[in-house]
PDB file of C-alpha atoms in Angstrom:
ATOM      1  CA  MET A   1      -4.694 266.071 -64.275  1.00 86.00           C
ATOM      2  CA  THR A   2      -7.642 267.773 -62.624  1.00 93.00           C
ATOM      3  CA  VAL A   3      -7.975 266.990 -58.909  1.00 95.00           C
ATOM      4  CA  LEU A   4     -11.321 267.195 -57.125  1.00 96.00           C
ATOM      5  CA  THR A   5     -11.476 268.138 -53.462  1.00 96.00           C
ATOM      6  CA  ALA A   6     -13.113 265.670 -51.097  1.00 94.00           C
ATOM      7  CA  ALA A   7     -16.266 267.791 -51.072  1.00 95.00           C
ATOM      8  CA  GLU A   8     -16.372 268.020 -54.872  1.00 97.00           C
ATOM      9  CA  ALA A   9     -15.827 264.277 -55.252  1.00 96.00           C
ATOM     10  CA  ALA A  10     -18.487 263.455 -52.655  1.00 95.00           C
ATOM     11  CA  ALA A  11     -21.004 265.698 -54.422  1.00 96.00           C
ATOM     12  CA  ALA A  12     -20.192 264.153 -57.804  1.00 97.00           C
ATOM     13  CA  ARG A  13     -20.527 260.639 -56.378  1.00 96.00           C
ATOM     14  CA  THR A  14     -23.867 261.428 -54.756  1.00 95.00           C
ATOM     15  CA  ALA A  15     -25.245 262.917 -57.975  1.00 97.00           C
ATOM     16  CA  HIS A  16     -24.143 259.856 -59.933  1.00 98.00           C
ATOM     17  CA  GLU A  17     -25.604 257.416 -57.409  1.00 97.00           C
ATOM     18  CA  GLU A  18     -28.927 259.235 -57.389  1.00 98.00           C
ATOM     19  CA  ARG A  19     -29.109 259.201 -61.186  1.00 98.00           C
ATOM     20  CA  ALA A  20     -28.150 255.520 -61.359  1.00 98.00           C
ATOM     21  CA  ASP A  21     -30.658 254.612 -58.658  1.00 98.00           C
ATOM     22  CA  ALA A  22     -33.434 256.387 -60.554  1.00 98.00           C
ATOM     23  CA  LEU A  23     -32.557 254.543 -63.766  1.00 97.00           C
ATOM     24  CA  THR A  24     -32.545 251.113 -62.112  1.00 97.00           C
ATOM     25  CA  ALA A  25     -35.308 251.584 -59.522  1.00 97.00           C
ATOM     26  CA  ALA A  26     -38.038 249.767 -61.451  1.00 96.00           C
ATOM     27  CA  HIS A  27     -35.771 246.825 -62.215  1.00 96.00           C
ATOM     28  CA  ARG A  28     -34.647 246.509 -58.594  1.00 96.00           C
ATOM     29  CA  GLN A  29     -38.223 246.655 -57.329  1.00 96.00           C
ATOM     30  CA  ARG A  30     -39.345 243.982 -59.793  1.00 96.00           C
ATOM     31  CA  LYS A  31     -36.438 241.769 -58.797  1.00 94.00           C
ATOM     32  CA  GLN A  32     -37.431 242.007 -55.144  1.00 95.00           C
ATOM     33  CA  ARG A  33     -40.934 240.902 -56.109  1.00 96.00           C
ATOM     34  CA  GLY A  34     -39.594 238.108 -58.301  1.00 94.00           C
ATOM     35  CA  GLU A  35     -41.093 239.656 -61.443  1.00 93.00           C
ATOM     36  CA  LYS A  36     -39.592 239.443 -64.925  1.00 91.00           C
ATOM     37  CA  HIS A  37     -39.720 242.100 -67.640  1.00 93.00           C
ATOM     38  CA  ALA A  38     -39.116 240.934 -71.204  1.00 91.00           C
ATOM     39  CA  VAL A  39     -37.903 244.340 -72.384  1.00 94.00           C
ATOM     40  CA  GLU A  40     -35.844 245.874 -69.588  1.00 93.00           C
ATOM     41  CA  ASP A  41     -34.371 242.744 -67.995  1.00 93.00           C
ATOM     42  CA  PHE A  42     -32.230 242.442 -71.137  1.00 93.00           C
ATOM     43  CA  LEU A  43     -30.052 245.287 -69.858  1.00 95.00           C
ATOM     44  CA  PHE A  44     -29.146 243.257 -66.769  1.00 95.00           C
ATOM     45  CA  THR A  45     -29.067 239.716 -68.168  1.00 92.00           C
ATOM     46  CA  TYR A  46     -27.576 239.974 -71.652  1.00 93.00           C
ATOM     47  CA  TYR A  47     -25.232 242.639 -70.264  1.00 95.00           C
ATOM     48  CA  PRO A  48     -23.754 241.130 -67.088  1.00 92.00           C
ATOM     49  CA  PHE A  49     -23.593 244.348 -65.084  1.00 95.00           C
ATOM     50  CA  SER A  50     -25.586 244.702 -61.877  1.00 95.00           C
ATOM     51  CA  PRO A  51     -27.297 247.924 -60.733  1.00 96.00           C
ATOM     52  CA  ALA A  52     -24.738 248.047 -57.920  1.00 95.00           C
ATOM     53  CA  ARG A  53     -21.863 248.064 -60.389  1.00 95.00           C
ATOM     54  CA  LEU A  54     -23.541 250.687 -62.556  1.00 96.00           C
ATOM     55  CA  ARG A  55     -23.938 252.791 -59.391  1.00 96.00           C
ATOM     56  CA  ARG A  56     -20.195 253.009 -58.722  1.00 96.00           C
ATOM     57  CA  TRP A  57     -18.834 256.452 -59.446  1.00 97.00           C
ATOM     58  CA  HIS A  58     -15.675 256.972 -61.493  1.00 97.00           C
ATOM     59  CA  PRO A  59     -14.411 260.414 -62.531  1.00 98.00           C
ATOM     60  CA  GLY A  60     -12.459 259.098 -65.525  1.00 98.00           C
ATOM     61  CA  TRP A  61      -8.747 258.706 -66.063  1.00 97.00           C
ATOM     62  CA  ARG A  62      -8.113 262.431 -66.515  1.00 96.00           C
ATOM     63  CA  VAL A  63      -9.463 263.301 -63.058  1.00 97.00           C
ATOM     64  CA  GLY A  64      -8.164 262.471 -59.593  1.00 96.00           C
ATOM     65  CA  TYR A  65      -9.762 263.163 -56.245  1.00 96.00           C
ATOM     66  CA  GLU A  66      -8.844 263.414 -52.585  1.00 94.00           C
ATOM     67  CA  ALA A  67      -8.950 259.902 -51.149  1.00 92.00           C
ATOM     68  CA  SER A  68     -10.726 261.098 -48.009  1.00 90.00           C
ATOM     69  CA  ALA A  69     -13.871 261.414 -50.156  1.00 92.00           C
ATOM     70  CA  ASP A  70     -14.202 257.623 -49.944  1.00 88.00           C
ATOM     71  CA  LEU A  71     -14.536 257.700 -46.133  1.00 83.00           C
ATOM     72  CA  ASP A  72     -17.229 258.870 -43.741  1.00 82.00           C
ATOM     73  CA  ALA A  73     -16.632 261.000 -40.637  1.00 78.00           C
ATOM     74  CA  ASP A  74     -15.538 257.909 -38.699  1.00 77.00           C
ATOM     75  CA  GLY A  75     -13.074 256.828 -41.351  1.00 78.00           C
ATOM     76  CA  ASN A  76     -15.203 253.977 -42.704  1.00 82.00           C
ATOM     77  CA  PRO A  77     -15.485 253.393 -46.469  1.00 85.00           C
ATOM     78  CA  VAL A  78     -18.616 254.811 -48.072  1.00 84.00           C
ATOM     79  CA  ILE A  79     -18.219 252.931 -51.358  1.00 85.00           C
ATOM     80  CA  ALA A  80     -18.422 249.235 -52.137  1.00 85.00           C
ATOM     81  CA  ASP A  81     -15.163 248.715 -54.031  1.00 87.00           C
ATOM     82  CA  VAL A  82     -12.751 249.604 -51.215  1.00 84.00           C
ATOM     83  CA  ASP A  83     -10.946 246.752 -49.446  1.00 81.00           C
ATOM     84  CA  GLU A  84     -10.103 246.423 -45.759  1.00 75.00           C
ATOM     85  CA  ALA A  85      -6.822 248.239 -46.285  1.00 75.00           C
ATOM     86  CA  GLY A  86      -8.680 251.209 -47.793  1.00 77.00           C
ATOM     87  CA  ARG A  87      -7.561 250.511 -51.364  1.00 84.00           C
ATOM     88  CA  ARG A  88     -10.052 251.061 -54.153  1.00 92.00           C
ATOM     89  CA  SER A  89     -10.229 248.585 -57.028  1.00 91.00           C
ATOM     90  CA  TRP A  90      -8.406 249.755 -60.157  1.00 94.00           C
ATOM     91  CA  TYR A  91      -7.122 252.915 -58.466  1.00 96.00           C
ATOM     92  CA  VAL A  92      -3.716 254.092 -57.272  1.00 95.00           C
ATOM     93  CA  GLU A  93      -3.072 256.609 -54.554  1.00 92.00           C
ATOM     94  CA  SER A  94      -0.403 259.240 -54.164  1.00 88.00           C
ATOM     95  CA  PRO A  95       1.239 259.534 -50.711  1.00 79.00           C
ATOM     96  CA  GLY A  96       0.843 262.553 -48.496  1.00 72.00           C
ATOM     97  CA  PRO A  97      -1.507 264.165 -45.976  1.00 73.00           C
ATOM     98  CA  LYS A  98      -4.044 264.718 -48.743  1.00 86.00           C
ATOM     99  CA  ALA A  99      -3.675 261.537 -50.741  1.00 91.00           C
ATOM    100  CA  VAL A 100      -5.106 261.681 -54.240  1.00 95.00           C
ATOM    101  CA  ARG A 101      -6.696 258.704 -55.958  1.00 96.00           C
ATOM    102  CA  ARG A 102      -6.732 258.261 -59.711  1.00 96.00           C
ATOM    103  CA  ALA A 103      -7.555 255.427 -62.116  1.00 97.00           C
ATOM    104  CA  ASP A 104      -4.756 252.886 -62.376  1.00 96.00           C
ATOM    105  CA  VAL A 105      -4.207 253.455 -66.076  1.00 97.00           C
ATOM    106  CA  GLU A 106      -0.917 251.595 -66.165  1.00 96.00           C
ATOM    107  CA  ARG A 107      -2.404 248.417 -64.718  1.00 95.00           C
ATOM    108  CA  TYR A 108      -5.464 248.590 -66.947  1.00 97.00           C
ATOM    109  CA  LEU A 109      -3.416 248.948 -70.112  1.00 96.00           C
ATOM    110  CA  ALA A 110      -1.061 246.169 -69.028  1.00 95.00           C
ATOM    111  CA  GLU A 111      -3.670 243.625 -67.938  1.00 95.00           C
ATOM    112  CA  ARG A 112      -6.381 244.407 -70.476  1.00 95.00           C
ATOM    113  CA  ALA A 113      -4.252 245.249 -73.477  1.00 94.00           C
ATOM    114  CA  SER A 114      -5.946 242.885 -75.910  1.00 95.00           C
ATOM    115  CA  ALA A 115      -9.445 243.906 -74.840  1.00 96.00           C
ATOM    116  CA  PHE A 116      -8.552 247.605 -74.946  1.00 97.00           C
ATOM    117  CA  THR A 117      -7.081 247.309 -78.430  1.00 95.00           C
ATOM    118  CA  PHE A 118     -10.109 245.366 -79.675  1.00 95.00           C
ATOM    119  CA  MET A 119     -12.606 247.831 -78.208  1.00 97.00           C
ATOM    120  CA  THR A 120     -10.910 250.927 -79.566  1.00 96.00           C
ATOM    121  CA  ARG A 121     -10.516 249.372 -83.024  1.00 95.00           C
ATOM    122  CA  LEU A 122     -14.166 248.357 -83.044  1.00 96.00           C
ATOM    123  CA  LEU A 123     -15.404 251.738 -81.865  1.00 97.00           C
ATOM    124  CA  ARG A 124     -13.287 253.609 -84.380  1.00 96.00           C
ATOM    125  CA  ALA A 125     -14.236 251.345 -87.284  1.00 95.00           C
ATOM    126  CA  SER A 126     -17.981 251.650 -86.647  1.00 94.00           C
ATOM    127  CA  THR A 127     -18.261 255.437 -86.559  1.00 94.00           C
ATOM    128  CA  LEU A 128     -20.552 256.975 -89.160  1.00 91.00           C
ATOM    129  CA  THR A 129     -17.620 258.870 -90.648  1.00 89.00           C
ATOM    130  CA  ARG A 130     -15.749 255.614 -91.363  1.00 91.00           C
ATOM    131  CA  ARG A 131     -18.486 253.156 -92.275  1.00 91.00           C
ATOM    132  CA  ARG A 132     -21.663 253.607 -94.251  1.00 93.00           C
ATOM    133  CA  PRO A 133     -24.681 252.583 -92.147  1.00 94.00           C
ATOM    134  CA  GLU A 134     -27.074 249.907 -93.386  1.00 94.00           C
ATOM    135  CA  PHE A 135     -30.747 250.682 -92.771  1.00 95.00           C
ATOM    136  CA  GLY A 136     -32.289 247.659 -94.469  1.00 94.00           C
ATOM    137  CA  CYS A 137     -32.270 245.072 -91.690  1.00 95.00           C
ATOM    138  CA  PHE A 138     -35.670 246.113 -90.214  1.00 97.00           C
ATOM    139  CA  GLY A 139     -34.978 244.382 -86.925  1.00 96.00           C
ATOM    140  CA  LEU A 140     -35.534 240.951 -88.428  1.00 97.00           C
ATOM    141  CA  HIS A 141     -33.011 239.387 -86.066  1.00 97.00           C
ATOM    142  CA  GLU A 142     -35.734 238.945 -83.441  1.00 96.00           C
ATOM    143  CA  TRP A 143     -37.947 237.256 -86.025  1.00 97.00           C
ATOM    144  CA  ALA A 144     -35.119 234.934 -87.032  1.00 97.00           C
ATOM    145  CA  MET A 145     -34.795 233.894 -83.397  1.00 96.00           C
ATOM    146  CA  VAL A 146     -38.285 232.379 -83.413  1.00 96.00           C
ATOM    147  CA  HIS A 147     -38.387 231.005 -86.967  1.00 97.00           C
ATOM    148  CA  GLY A 148     -39.645 227.442 -87.103  1.00 95.00           C
ATOM    149  CA  LEU A 149     -40.213 227.101 -83.368  1.00 92.00           C
ATOM    150  CA  THR A 150     -43.161 225.413 -81.744  1.00 82.00           C
ATOM    151  CA  GLU A 151     -45.250 226.729 -78.881  1.00 72.00           C
ATOM    152  CA  GLY A 152     -43.257 227.165 -75.689  1.00 67.00           C
ATOM    153  CA  GLN A 153     -39.846 227.286 -77.368  1.00 69.00           C
ATOM    154  CA  GLN A 154     -39.608 231.083 -77.643  1.00 69.00           C
ATOM    155  CA  ARG A 155     -37.186 232.951 -75.399  1.00 69.00           C
ATOM    156  CA  HIS A 156     -39.959 235.202 -74.083  1.00 67.00           C
ATOM    157  CA  GLU A 157     -42.503 232.567 -73.126  1.00 68.00           C
ATOM    158  CA  ASP A 158     -44.646 235.101 -71.264  1.00 78.00           C
ATOM    159  CA  LEU A 159     -45.196 237.192 -74.398  1.00 88.00           C
ATOM    160  CA  PRO A 160     -47.448 236.072 -77.249  1.00 91.00           C
ATOM    161  CA  LEU A 161     -46.465 236.473 -80.879  1.00 94.00           C
ATOM    162  CA  ARG A 162     -48.306 239.258 -82.726  1.00 95.00           C
ATOM    163  CA  LEU A 163     -48.888 236.948 -85.688  1.00 96.00           C
ATOM    164  CA  THR A 164     -49.373 233.221 -85.839  1.00 94.00           C
ATOM    165  CA  GLN A 165     -46.237 231.090 -85.945  1.00 95.00           C
ATOM    166  CA  ALA A 166     -46.872 230.317 -89.622  1.00 96.00           C
ATOM    167  CA  GLU A 167     -47.299 234.024 -90.432  1.00 97.00           C
ATOM    168  CA  THR A 168     -44.169 234.860 -88.440  1.00 96.00           C
ATOM    169  CA  ASP A 169     -42.171 232.236 -90.315  1.00 97.00           C
ATOM    170  CA  ALA A 170     -43.482 233.596 -93.619  1.00 98.00           C
ATOM    171  CA  VAL A 171     -42.130 237.068 -92.820  1.00 98.00           C
ATOM    172  CA  VAL A 172     -38.640 235.631 -92.275  1.00 98.00           C
ATOM    173  CA  GLU A 173     -38.862 233.577 -95.455  1.00 97.00           C
ATOM    174  CA  ARG A 174     -39.888 236.421 -97.749  1.00 97.00           C
ATOM    175  CA  GLU A 175     -37.534 239.105 -96.363  1.00 97.00           C
ATOM    176  CA  ASN A 176     -33.771 239.449 -96.796  1.00 95.00           C
ATOM    177  CA  LEU A 177     -31.848 238.652 -93.635  1.00 97.00           C
ATOM    178  CA  ILE A 178     -28.721 240.808 -93.528  1.00 96.00           C
ATOM    179  CA  CYS A 179     -27.812 240.694 -89.835  1.00 96.00           C
ATOM    180  CA  SER A 180     -24.141 241.504 -89.263  1.00 94.00           C
ATOM    181  CA  HIS A 181     -24.140 241.428 -85.468  1.00 95.00           C
ATOM    182  CA  LEU A 182     -22.504 238.327 -84.048  1.00 94.00           C
ATOM    183  CA  ASP A 183     -24.345 238.295 -80.737  1.00 93.00           C
ATOM    184  CA  ALA A 184     -27.721 238.605 -82.455  1.00 94.00           C
ATOM    185  CA  PHE A 185     -26.935 236.093 -85.181  1.00 96.00           C
ATOM    186  CA  ARG A 186     -25.874 233.404 -82.716  1.00 94.00           C
ATOM    187  CA  PHE A 187     -29.458 233.224 -81.447  1.00 95.00           C
ATOM    188  CA  PHE A 188     -30.948 232.577 -84.888  1.00 97.00           C
ATOM    189  CA  THR A 189     -32.789 229.280 -85.061  1.00 96.00           C
ATOM    190  CA  PRO A 190     -31.158 226.509 -87.122  1.00 96.00           C
ATOM    191  CA  SER A 191     -33.720 227.066 -89.870  1.00 97.00           C
ATOM    192  CA  ALA A 192     -33.139 230.834 -90.010  1.00 97.00           C
ATOM    193  CA  ALA A 193     -29.342 231.001 -89.795  1.00 97.00           C
ATOM    194  CA  PRO A 194     -28.682 229.716 -93.350  1.00 97.00           C
ATOM    195  CA  ARG A 195     -30.991 232.435 -94.685  1.00 97.00           C
ATOM    196  CA  ASN A 196     -28.729 235.206 -93.417  1.00 97.00           C
ATOM    197  CA  SER A 197     -26.513 236.920 -95.992  1.00 95.00           C
ATOM    198  CA  MET A 198     -23.399 236.384 -93.863  1.00 94.00           C
ATOM    199  CA  GLU A 199     -22.084 234.428 -90.923  1.00 94.00           C
ATOM    200  CA  PRO A 200     -20.692 236.979 -88.457  1.00 93.00           C
ATOM    201  CA  THR A 201     -17.802 235.883 -86.246  1.00 92.00           C
ATOM    202  CA  ARG A 202     -15.800 237.561 -83.514  1.00 91.00           C
ATOM    203  CA  ALA A 203     -12.793 237.610 -85.839  1.00 91.00           C
ATOM    204  CA  THR A 204     -14.709 239.668 -88.429  1.00 92.00           C
ATOM    205  CA  GLN A 205     -16.652 241.899 -86.021  1.00 94.00           C
ATOM    206  CA  VAL A 206     -14.422 244.939 -86.497  1.00 94.00           C
ATOM    207  CA  ASP A 207     -14.932 244.681 -90.246  1.00 93.00           C
ATOM    208  CA  HIS A 208     -18.700 244.164 -90.183  1.00 92.00           C
ATOM    209  CA  ASP A 209     -20.362 245.960 -87.241  1.00 94.00           C
ATOM    210  CA  ASN A 210     -23.032 248.218 -88.723  1.00 95.00           C
ATOM    211  CA  PRO A 211     -23.223 251.719 -87.149  1.00 95.00           C
ATOM    212  CA  ALA A 212     -27.009 251.667 -87.604  1.00 96.00           C
ATOM    213  CA  CYS A 213     -27.499 248.252 -85.983  1.00 97.00           C
ATOM    214  CA  LEU A 214     -29.596 248.509 -82.824  1.00 97.00           C
ATOM    215  CA  HIS A 215     -27.410 245.976 -81.021  1.00 96.00           C
ATOM    216  CA  VAL A 216     -24.214 247.765 -82.013  1.00 97.00           C
ATOM    217  CA  GLY A 217     -25.675 250.913 -80.451  1.00 97.00           C
ATOM    218  CA  MET A 218     -26.767 249.085 -77.312  1.00 98.00           C
ATOM    219  CA  ASP A 219     -23.320 247.507 -77.035  1.00 98.00           C
ATOM    220  CA  LEU A 220     -21.827 250.930 -76.371  1.00 98.00           C
ATOM    221  CA  TYR A 221     -23.066 250.399 -72.824  1.00 98.00           C
ATOM    222  CA  LYS A 222     -21.097 247.141 -72.661  1.00 98.00           C
ATOM    223  CA  TRP A 223     -17.901 248.733 -73.946  1.00 98.00           C
ATOM    224  CA  ALA A 224     -18.304 251.726 -71.623  1.00 98.00           C
ATOM    225  CA  MET A 225     -18.637 249.434 -68.615  1.00 98.00           C
ATOM    226  CA  LYS A 226     -15.639 247.376 -69.706  1.00 97.00           C
ATOM    227  CA  LEU A 227     -13.638 250.594 -70.060  1.00 98.00           C
ATOM    228  CA  THR A 228     -14.315 251.507 -66.428  1.00 96.00           C
ATOM    229  CA  PRO A 229     -12.583 253.248 -64.638  1.00 97.00           C
ATOM    230  CA  LEU A 230     -11.075 255.045 -67.622  1.00 98.00           C
ATOM    231  CA  LEU A 231     -14.377 256.657 -68.603  1.00 98.00           C
ATOM    232  CA  PRO A 232     -16.353 259.104 -66.457  1.00 98.00           C
ATOM    233  CA  SER A 233     -19.497 257.574 -65.003  1.00 97.00           C
ATOM    234  CA  GLY A 234     -21.778 260.186 -66.539  1.00 98.00           C
ATOM    235  CA  LEU A 235     -20.849 258.903 -69.989  1.00 98.00           C
ATOM    236  CA  VAL A 236     -21.487 255.306 -68.897  1.00 98.00           C
ATOM    237  CA  LEU A 237     -24.984 256.257 -67.718  1.00 98.00           C
ATOM    238  CA  ASP A 238     -25.618 258.065 -71.010  1.00 98.00           C
ATOM    239  CA  CYS A 239     -24.767 254.816 -72.809  1.00 98.00           C
ATOM    240  CA  PHE A 240     -27.092 252.897 -70.498  1.00 98.00           C
ATOM    241  CA  GLU A 241     -29.962 255.289 -71.231  1.00 98.00           C
ATOM    242  CA  HIS A 242     -29.323 254.952 -74.949  1.00 98.00           C
ATOM    243  CA  ALA A 243     -29.360 251.161 -74.667  1.00 98.00           C
ATOM    244  CA  ARG A 244     -32.648 251.272 -72.794  1.00 97.00           C
ATOM    245  CA  ALA A 245     -34.286 253.495 -75.410  1.00 97.00           C
ATOM    246  CA  THR A 246     -32.932 251.306 -78.202  1.00 98.00           C
ATOM    247  CA  ARG A 247     -34.230 248.163 -76.546  1.00 97.00           C
ATOM    248  CA  VAL A 248     -37.750 249.580 -76.769  1.00 98.00           C
ATOM    249  CA  LEU A 249     -37.585 249.802 -80.567  1.00 98.00           C
ATOM    250  CA  ASP A 250     -35.888 246.398 -80.661  1.00 97.00           C
ATOM    251  CA  MET A 251     -38.907 244.807 -78.994  1.00 97.00           C
ATOM    252  CA  GLU A 252     -41.639 246.957 -80.519  1.00 98.00           C
ATOM    253  CA  ALA A 253     -40.402 245.820 -83.949  1.00 98.00           C
ATOM    254  CA  SER A 254     -40.089 242.206 -82.845  1.00 97.00           C
ATOM    255  CA  PRO A 255     -42.629 239.437 -83.511  1.00 97.00           C
ATOM    256  CA  TYR A 256     -43.652 239.600 -79.849  1.00 96.00           C
ATOM    257  CA  ASP A 257     -46.669 241.577 -78.659  1.00 96.00           C
ATOM    258  CA  VAL A 258     -45.310 243.978 -76.034  1.00 96.00           C
ATOM    259  CA  ARG A 259     -48.481 246.063 -75.770  1.00 96.00           C
ATOM    260  CA  PRO A 260     -49.434 244.403 -72.461  1.00 93.00           C
ATOM    261  CA  LEU A 261     -46.225 245.958 -71.053  1.00 94.00           C
ATOM    262  CA  GLY A 262     -47.277 249.433 -72.175  1.00 95.00           C
ATOM    263  CA  TYR A 263     -45.285 249.625 -75.419  1.00 97.00           C
ATOM    264  CA  GLY A 264     -46.401 250.098 -78.996  1.00 97.00           C
ATOM    265  CA  VAL A 265     -45.968 248.112 -82.177  1.00 98.00           C
ATOM    266  CA  VAL A 266     -43.702 248.822 -85.150  1.00 98.00           C
ATOM    267  CA  PRO A 267     -45.102 246.364 -87.732  1.00 98.00           C
ATOM    268  CA  ILE A 268     -42.012 245.810 -89.868  1.00 98.00           C
ATOM    269  CA  GLU A 269     -43.905 243.195 -91.870  1.00 97.00           C
ATOM    270  CA  THR A 270     -45.667 246.140 -93.575  1.00 97.00           C
ATOM    271  CA  PRO A 271     -44.292 249.032 -95.698  1.00 97.00           C
ATOM    272  CA  ARG A 272     -45.543 251.535 -93.112  1.00 97.00           C
ATOM    273  CA  GLY A 273     -43.825 249.671 -90.307  1.00 98.00           C
ATOM    274  CA  LYS A 274     -40.560 249.448 -92.236  1.00 98.00           C
ATOM    275  CA  ALA A 275     -40.590 253.211 -92.821  1.00 98.00           C
ATOM    276  CA  GLU A 276     -41.315 253.870 -89.142  1.00 98.00           C
ATOM    277  CA  TYR A 277     -38.511 251.533 -88.105  1.00 98.00           C
ATOM    278  CA  VAL A 278     -35.951 253.238 -90.343  1.00 98.00           C
ATOM    279  CA  ARG A 279     -36.939 256.701 -89.073  1.00 98.00           C
ATOM    280  CA  SER A 280     -36.387 255.620 -85.479  1.00 98.00           C
ATOM    281  CA  GLN A 281     -33.257 253.680 -86.405  1.00 98.00           C
ATOM    282  CA  ARG A 282     -31.703 256.767 -87.995  1.00 97.00           C
ATOM    283  CA  GLU A 283     -32.300 258.806 -84.842  1.00 98.00           C
ATOM    284  CA  LEU A 284     -30.831 256.102 -82.647  1.00 98.00           C
ATOM    285  CA  ALA A 285     -27.831 255.662 -84.957  1.00 97.00           C
ATOM    286  CA  ALA A 286     -27.062 259.375 -84.703  1.00 97.00           C
ATOM    287  CA  GLY A 287     -27.305 259.209 -80.916  1.00 98.00           C
ATOM    288  CA  ALA A 288     -25.104 256.132 -80.789  1.00 98.00           C
ATOM    289  CA  ASP A 289     -22.486 257.763 -82.972  1.00 97.00           C
ATOM    290  CA  ALA A 290     -22.347 260.816 -80.721  1.00 97.00           C
ATOM    291  CA  LEU A 291     -21.721 258.531 -77.743  1.00 98.00           C
ATOM    292  CA  ARG A 292     -19.120 256.548 -79.691  1.00 98.00           C
ATOM    293  CA  GLU A 293     -17.240 259.726 -80.538  1.00 97.00           C
ATOM    294  CA  ARG A 294     -17.371 260.839 -76.903  1.00 98.00           C
ATOM    295  CA  ILE A 295     -15.903 257.532 -75.756  1.00 98.00           C
ATOM    296  CA  LEU A 296     -13.097 257.774 -78.298  1.00 97.00           C
ATOM    297  CA  ALA A 297     -12.403 261.371 -77.281  1.00 97.00           C
ATOM    298  CA  GLU A 298     -12.127 260.319 -73.625  1.00 97.00           C
ATOM    299  CA  LEU A 299      -9.638 257.601 -74.572  1.00 97.00           C
ATOM    300  CA  GLU A 300      -7.505 259.897 -76.700  1.00 94.00           C
ATOM    301  CA  GLY A 301      -3.930 259.806 -75.500  1.00 89.00           C
ATOM    302  CA  LEU A 302      -4.188 256.307 -74.071  1.00 90.00           C
ATOM    303  CA  GLU A 303      -3.983 254.230 -77.226  1.00 68.00           C
ATOM    304  CA  ALA A 304      -0.394 255.133 -77.993  1.00 53.00           C
ATOM    305  CA  SER A 305       0.722 253.936 -74.556  1.00 55.00           C
ATOM    306  CA  ALA A 306      -1.273 250.698 -74.604  1.00 55.00           C
ATOM    307  CA  PRO A 307       0.772 247.531 -75.079  1.00 52.00           C
ATOM    308  CA  VAL A 308      -0.020 245.698 -78.286  1.00 46.00           C
ATOM    309  CA  GLY A 309      -2.505 242.913 -77.531  1.00 42.00           C
ATOM    310  CA  ARG A 310      -1.716 239.361 -78.546  1.00 33.00           C
TER     311      ARG A 310
END
C-alpha cells in the first residue's frame, strides 16, 4: 500500500476540494438564491449526493495517509467526516506515533456485500467489450415521460415544449420505444409505457443495461459515489463531469426547449437530429466505457475477497 505523508495528503485534499468546488459553484449559488435549473439540478436531485459529500477527499483503497493530515495546527479536524473521537467514517487507523489511515475495506465488503456484488456485475456486464451497444433509442425516454399529459403536468413546468403537445405525442407514437433503463422507464406516462419494447426491472438490469444509454453513462457517477471510499476521488469527479456533459445532450434532445438556459437543440424528431444524436451518443459511450474500465481496474483484487451477497 502506498502511504502519503501528511503534507502530500493535505495537498491532494486541497486540490480535490478546489476542483469539486469549481464544479458545483453555480449550483450552490443558485441554491442560495432559491433558483432552480432544469438541466443541472438533476445531478443533485436524481442523484442524492450533496456538493459537500462530493467534496470529501478519498485516496482510494490502495492508498493510506498519515492521520495528522486530517487535523489543523491546533489538533482540530479539518474535514467534515471525522467524529469527536477523531475517527473518520469508513476508515481504520494503524497505531503508532505516525498513525496511518486507510479505507476500511473489510467493513465495506462485509456490510455492503450485496451492493458491491451487484455494482461490479453490472459494471462488468455493460462494458463495450461484453455487450453490443444500441444506438437506436434517440433519447425518446424524455418524450415518453410527457406523452399524453396536459398543460402543467410536465416535470419541468418552467420549460416549454418545443412542439405542441399533440406534435410531441405524435413523435412518441410513430417512433419505436426501446428504452432498457429501469430508472428512465419508470417515469414513462401510463400511455407511453405499453409502447416500450420491454419492461425493465431491477432484477433484469444486469442483463439489459445498454452501454450506449445516456442514463447508464450518467449512472457511473452514482456507482462511483456508492463505492466511496474504495475509489480515488479524482475518478469520482471524472464520473461527475461525464454525467454533467451527458445531461446536456439528454435535455437538448428532449421535447423541452432548453434554449432559454443557453443550450442548443438536437431535434431527434428529424433525420438530421437523429444523426446528430447518435454522433454525440457514440462519443459519450466511449467516454463512459473508459470510466467504467477505470472503476473496474481500481476494484481489481477486491471482488475475490467480497462475501457473496444474499
